[in-house]
Each structure stands twice: as structure tokens, then as C-alpha cells.
């Protein structure tokens, strides 16, 4: 019953003290704190920009933003890449309250559909079936197994591979949390990924693939130990990685 009001309070506190990037030329920007609040609140409300303005006026009256922007300004900031590191920072900061709770983590990826269709011109004139294919982007994230809190995130194009994103997610989480184990599916299997988790004094639960038999003869001691450990505990590995990621 109080979700929307509590969301605004938490978002306001989270955005306080973000700071402003330097600006030497051009028209003065709207405050970053206000615009990050507005863009996040807009996504939360899931309504059009014009319909959202009544909610934003209410937030302005309550003191959550210092200036009331136009809805077109909000759309412009959605396209501003300068906001990306700030949004990632806020995601990481919002997870810090659970540092003493979370020690087991899972990595996985998913997709976010957009309102734009793939190859609109070609679909309209040559292949009507493409009208049903919306464009989408890929999100790679790491979350706590107990609370599902997101501790690190990366956004890529829809055809980006999962494996290369693993190291950055683990290192970001490792800077803020004491990890005991990290679970992932076979798409994240690589020696570098296994070593990254071990370097953070955690146990990697990443199943080996069917063609990973050469790993038992690898010159790398970590790879050999993990392969033999997986062979003797295969059912546990599979259950651990699938349940953690699904959760």
C-alpha cells in the first residue's frame, strides 16, 4: 500500500551526493541527482512521459527534486551515456546494506525488450514477419542467492557473449562483499573465470562441458583440480548452479 511513496524516499536518499560532471561549454545541465531520480522513477512508473509528469510534479512538491524538468529532457537523459557509470554505481551502492547477509552469489544473463522493432524498413516492405521481432539488449548481472540483491551489472548488445563479462562482475562484487562461492552455468566456463573466483577466496560452481575431458590433462593445476572435483560431485554441481541461477 505504501510502495510508491517508500520507493521515492529510498531513491531520493540513494541519489543524494552523486555530484556533477564538469561542464565548460553549452547550456547549464539539469542537476544529475534530479535527472537520475526522474529517469529511475519514470521506469518504475511504466507510463508515458506525459502521464508521468503528474507524478514528477508531486515528487517536486515533496522536495525529492530541486527542478521540475520537461518530459523531453527526461528522454534526452535516457540517451546520455554519461549516466551509465552513475547508474551502475547506484546499483552497487544499494546492495551494500546486505554485506553481512550475502556470501553466496550467482551470475547469469537475460534480455530487455525495447519498443523498437528490428529492421523496420525491411520488415515493412519485404518481410512482414519481422514486425513482431522487437529489438532488445542483454543484461549480465551478479546477484546474492539469499536475497536476490543485484551487486554488479553490465549491459551489452543482444549478441554479446556471456563468458567475457564474468570477470568484471566477480571483481566488482568482490570489492564490496566477502564471497564464499559463485555459481554459474556452463556458458561461463573458462580457466580465467575459475581463477578469478579462486583469487577472491571463493569456490566456483561452474559445471564443465561434455567436451572438457582434456582439462584432466591440463598443465594448469587449478583446472585439473576443478575438473576432478566436478567429476566426483557432478550431480551436486549441476543442482547448485541451476538452482542458484534460477533463484
Short mmCIF file of C-alpha atoms in Angstrom, two decimals:
data_model
loop_
_atom_site.label_atom_id
_atom_site.label_comp_id
_atom_site.label_asym_id
_atom_site.label_seq_id
_atom_site.Cartn_x
_atom_site.Cartn_y
_atom_site.Cartn_z
CA UNK A 1 0.00 0.00 0.00
CA UNK A 2 2.94 2.36 0.64
CA UNK A 3 5.29 1.02 -2.00
CA UNK A 4 5.37 4.05 -4.32
CA UNK A 5 5.95 6.57 -1.53
CA UNK A 6 8.65 4.42 0.07
CA UNK A 7 10.30 3.90 -3.33
CA UNK A 8 10.60 7.66 -3.78
CA UNK A 9 12.13 8.12 -0.33
CA UNK A 10 14.71 5.38 -0.90
CA UNK A 11 15.54 6.63 -4.39
CA UNK A 12 15.95 10.18 -3.12
CA UNK A 13 18.37 9.09 -0.39
CA UNK A 14 20.27 6.94 -2.89
CA UNK A 15 20.69 9.84 -5.33
CA UNK A 16 21.90 12.34 -2.72
CA UNK A 17 25.52 13.36 -3.11
CA UNK A 18 26.05 11.92 -6.60
CA UNK A 19 27.91 15.01 -7.72
CA UNK A 20 28.10 16.77 -11.06
CA UNK A 21 30.44 16.11 -14.01
CA UNK A 22 32.46 19.11 -15.14
CA UNK A 23 31.00 21.31 -17.86
CA UNK A 24 32.90 24.08 -19.66
CA UNK A 25 30.65 24.89 -22.61
CA UNK A 26 26.97 24.67 -23.54
CA UNK A 27 23.77 25.37 -21.69
CA UNK A 28 23.79 24.54 -17.97
CA UNK A 29 22.67 20.99 -17.35
CA UNK A 30 19.87 19.99 -15.07
CA UNK A 31 21.18 18.59 -11.74
CA UNK A 32 22.33 14.98 -12.15
CA UNK A 33 20.69 14.00 -8.87
CA UNK A 34 17.34 15.24 -10.17
CA UNK A 35 17.66 13.59 -13.56
CA UNK A 36 18.75 10.20 -12.23
CA UNK A 37 15.83 10.33 -9.81
CA UNK A 38 13.48 11.28 -12.66
CA UNK A 39 14.71 8.59 -15.08
CA UNK A 40 14.61 5.83 -12.45
CA UNK A 41 11.17 6.92 -11.25
CA UNK A 42 9.93 7.06 -14.85
CA UNK A 43 10.97 3.44 -15.45
CA UNK A 44 9.35 2.40 -12.17
CA UNK A 45 6.02 4.02 -13.09
CA UNK A 46 5.81 2.32 -16.53
CA UNK A 47 3.66 5.09 -18.03
CA UNK A 48 4.24 7.53 -20.89
CA UNK A 49 6.34 10.66 -20.41
CA UNK A 50 3.34 12.98 -20.46
CA UNK A 51 1.35 10.90 -17.99
CA UNK A 52 4.41 10.65 -15.76
CA UNK A 53 4.64 14.44 -15.30
CA UNK A 54 1.91 14.48 -12.63
CA UNK A 55 3.95 12.01 -10.54
CA UNK A 56 7.10 14.07 -11.07
CA UNK A 57 5.31 17.27 -10.01
CA UNK A 58 4.24 15.51 -6.83
CA UNK A 59 7.86 14.43 -6.20
CA UNK A 60 8.99 18.03 -6.77
CA UNK A 61 6.43 19.32 -4.26
CA UNK A 62 7.79 16.84 -1.70
CA UNK A 63 11.34 18.10 -2.25
CA UNK A 64 12.73 14.99 -3.91
CA UNK A 65 13.97 17.04 -6.91
CA UNK A 66 15.04 20.69 -6.94
CA UNK A 67 13.93 21.47 -10.50
CA UNK A 68 10.98 20.17 -12.48
CA UNK A 69 12.22 19.06 -15.93
CA UNK A 70 10.21 18.71 -19.13
CA UNK A 71 9.40 15.16 -20.19
CA UNK A 72 11.55 15.67 -23.30
CA UNK A 73 14.53 16.40 -21.03
CA UNK A 74 13.99 13.04 -19.35
CA UNK A 75 14.07 11.30 -22.73
CA UNK A 76 17.29 13.16 -23.61
CA UNK A 77 18.95 11.94 -20.43
CA UNK A 78 17.87 8.37 -21.22
CA UNK A 79 20.11 8.67 -24.31
CA UNK A 80 23.03 10.22 -22.39
CA UNK A 81 25.87 7.72 -21.93
CA UNK A 82 27.30 9.88 -19.13
CA UNK A 83 24.60 8.48 -16.86
CA UNK A 84 25.74 4.87 -17.28
CA UNK A 85 28.58 4.82 -14.71
CA UNK A 86 26.41 6.69 -12.20
CA UNK A 87 23.57 4.17 -12.57
CA UNK A 88 25.99 1.25 -12.15
CA UNK A 89 27.45 2.94 -9.07
CA UNK A 90 23.98 3.31 -7.53
CA UNK A 91 23.20 -0.37 -8.17
CA UNK A 92 26.38 -1.35 -6.34
CA UNK A 93 25.73 1.11 -3.52
CA UNK A 94 22.17 -0.09 -2.99
CA UNK A 95 23.47 -3.61 -2.31
CA UNK A 96 25.90 -2.63 0.46
CA UNK A 97 23.30 -2.89 3.22
CA UNK A 98 23.35 -6.66 2.74
CA UNK A 99 27.12 -7.12 3.07
CA UNK A 100 26.74 -9.11 6.29
CA UNK A 101 23.96 -11.29 4.84
CA UNK A 102 25.21 -12.38 1.43
CA UNK A 103 28.20 -14.61 0.83
CA UNK A 104 26.91 -16.85 -2.00
CA UNK A 105 26.39 -15.36 -5.44
CA UNK A 106 25.17 -16.35 -8.89
CA UNK A 107 25.91 -14.95 -12.35
CA UNK A 108 23.55 -15.07 -15.32
CA UNK A 109 22.26 -13.01 -18.24
CA UNK A 110 18.88 -12.05 -19.61
CA UNK A 111 17.36 -9.68 -22.15
CA UNK A 112 15.35 -6.46 -22.04
CA UNK A 113 12.97 -5.87 -24.91
CA UNK A 114 12.67 -2.34 -26.30
CA UNK A 115 9.80 -0.61 -28.07
CA UNK A 116 11.70 -0.55 -31.34
CA UNK A 117 11.36 -3.26 -33.98
CA UNK A 118 14.28 -4.90 -35.73
CA UNK A 119 14.97 -3.60 -39.25
CA UNK A 120 11.73 -1.64 -39.52
CA UNK A 121 12.16 -0.60 -43.17
CA UNK A 122 12.91 -4.11 -44.36
CA UNK A 123 10.10 -5.57 -42.27
CA UNK A 124 7.55 -3.10 -43.55
CA UNK A 125 8.29 -3.58 -47.25
CA UNK A 126 9.89 -7.02 -47.61
CA UNK A 127 9.32 -9.32 -44.64
CA UNK A 128 6.21 -8.57 -42.52
CA UNK A 129 7.19 -11.31 -40.04
CA UNK A 130 9.96 -9.06 -38.73
CA UNK A 131 7.30 -6.65 -37.46
CA UNK A 132 6.89 -8.97 -34.50
CA UNK A 133 10.62 -9.03 -33.70
CA UNK A 134 11.42 -6.28 -31.23
CA UNK A 135 14.95 -5.12 -30.61
CA UNK A 136 16.49 -5.99 -27.26
CA UNK A 137 19.63 -5.56 -25.18
CA UNK A 138 21.39 -8.01 -22.93
CA UNK A 139 21.97 -7.61 -19.21
CA UNK A 140 24.68 -9.55 -17.37
CA UNK A 141 24.38 -9.44 -13.61
CA UNK A 142 25.58 -10.93 -10.37
CA UNK A 143 23.14 -11.35 -7.51
CA UNK A 144 23.03 -12.72 -4.00
CA UNK A 145 21.49 -16.17 -3.68
CA UNK A 146 19.64 -15.46 -0.41
CA UNK A 147 18.12 -12.06 -1.15
CA UNK A 148 18.48 -11.79 -4.97
CA UNK A 149 20.05 -8.36 -4.50
CA UNK A 150 21.97 -7.26 -7.61
CA UNK A 151 25.61 -6.50 -6.76
CA UNK A 152 27.05 -5.82 -10.24
CA UNK A 153 25.64 -5.33 -13.73
CA UNK A 154 26.79 -4.89 -17.34
CA UNK A 155 24.60 -4.00 -20.33
CA UNK A 156 25.69 -5.15 -23.80
CA UNK A 157 24.19 -5.65 -27.24
CA UNK A 158 21.99 -8.68 -27.80
CA UNK A 159 24.69 -10.86 -29.41
CA UNK A 160 27.40 -10.34 -26.77
CA UNK A 161 28.84 -13.45 -25.19
CA UNK A 162 28.29 -14.23 -21.53
CA UNK A 163 31.74 -15.55 -20.63
CA UNK A 164 33.77 -12.32 -21.09
CA UNK A 165 31.51 -10.42 -18.65
CA UNK A 166 32.07 -12.84 -15.76
CA UNK A 167 35.40 -11.48 -14.50
CA UNK A 168 34.24 -7.88 -14.20
CA UNK A 169 31.09 -8.88 -12.32
CA UNK A 170 33.03 -11.01 -9.84
CA UNK A 171 35.68 -8.35 -9.25
CA UNK A 172 33.08 -5.62 -8.68
CA UNK A 173 31.21 -7.80 -6.19
CA UNK A 174 34.45 -8.90 -4.55
CA UNK A 175 35.32 -5.27 -3.80
CA UNK A 176 32.18 -4.94 -1.65
CA UNK A 177 31.39 -8.44 -0.38
CA UNK A 178 33.21 -11.39 1.17
CA UNK A 179 32.35 -14.20 -1.23
CA UNK A 180 32.33 -17.86 -0.24
CA UNK A 181 31.01 -19.31 -3.52
CA UNK A 182 29.97 -18.23 -7.02
CA UNK A 183 27.56 -20.26 -9.17
CA UNK A 184 27.06 -20.02 -12.93
CA UNK A 185 26.07 -22.23 -15.87
CA UNK A 186 28.35 -23.78 -18.49
CA UNK A 187 28.37 -20.64 -20.64
CA UNK A 188 30.77 -19.05 -18.15
CA UNK A 189 33.29 -21.89 -18.07
CA UNK A 190 36.87 -20.79 -18.66
CA UNK A 191 40.16 -21.08 -16.81
CA UNK A 192 40.33 -17.32 -16.28
CA UNK A 193 36.85 -17.28 -14.74
CA UNK A 194 37.64 -20.16 -12.40
CA UNK A 195 40.87 -18.46 -11.34
CA UNK A 196 39.11 -15.14 -10.79
CA UNK A 197 36.75 -16.69 -8.25
CA UNK A 198 39.57 -18.58 -6.53
CA UNK A 199 41.64 -15.38 -6.31
CA UNK A 200 38.78 -13.93 -4.26
CA UNK A 201 38.99 -16.94 -1.90
CA UNK A 202 35.64 -18.30 -3.06
CA UNK A 203 34.55 -21.63 -4.53
CA UNK A 204 33.46 -21.59 -8.20
CA UNK A 205 30.48 -23.81 -9.02
CA UNK A 206 30.64 -23.81 -12.83
CA UNK A 207 29.89 -27.18 -14.48
CA UNK A 208 32.33 -28.50 -17.07
CA UNK A 209 31.09 -29.19 -20.59
CA UNK A 210 30.86 -32.60 -22.23
CA UNK A 211 33.96 -31.86 -24.32
CA UNK A 212 36.02 -30.69 -21.33
CA UNK A 213 37.79 -34.03 -20.88
CA UNK A 214 41.18 -32.57 -21.90
CA UNK A 215 41.01 -30.49 -18.74
CA UNK A 216 42.07 -33.52 -16.71
CA UNK A 217 45.41 -33.46 -18.57
CA UNK A 218 45.86 -29.69 -18.44
CA UNK A 219 49.16 -28.30 -17.26
CA UNK A 220 47.25 -25.87 -15.06
CA UNK A 221 46.84 -27.27 -11.56
CA UNK A 222 43.67 -25.28 -10.85
CA UNK A 223 41.99 -26.61 -13.97
CA UNK A 224 42.89 -30.23 -13.15
CA UNK A 225 41.71 -29.97 -9.55
CA UNK A 226 38.42 -28.35 -10.53
CA UNK A 227 37.79 -30.92 -13.25
CA UNK A 228 38.31 -33.88 -10.95
CA UNK A 229 36.26 -32.22 -8.21
CA UNK A 230 33.46 -31.73 -10.73
CA UNK A 231 33.62 -35.39 -11.88
CA UNK A 232 33.25 -36.69 -8.32
CA UNK A 233 30.49 -34.20 -7.44
CA UNK A 234 28.77 -33.77 -10.78
CA UNK A 235 25.17 -34.06 -9.56
CA UNK A 236 25.85 -31.57 -6.75
CA UNK A 237 27.49 -29.14 -9.20
CA UNK A 238 24.57 -29.24 -11.61
CA UNK A 239 21.99 -28.82 -8.86
CA UNK A 240 23.97 -25.99 -7.27
CA UNK A 241 24.47 -23.96 -10.45
CA UNK A 242 20.93 -24.42 -11.79
CA UNK A 243 19.15 -23.66 -8.52
CA UNK A 244 21.30 -20.62 -7.74
CA UNK A 245 20.88 -19.06 -11.17
CA UNK A 246 17.17 -19.85 -11.30
CA UNK A 247 16.71 -18.21 -7.91
#
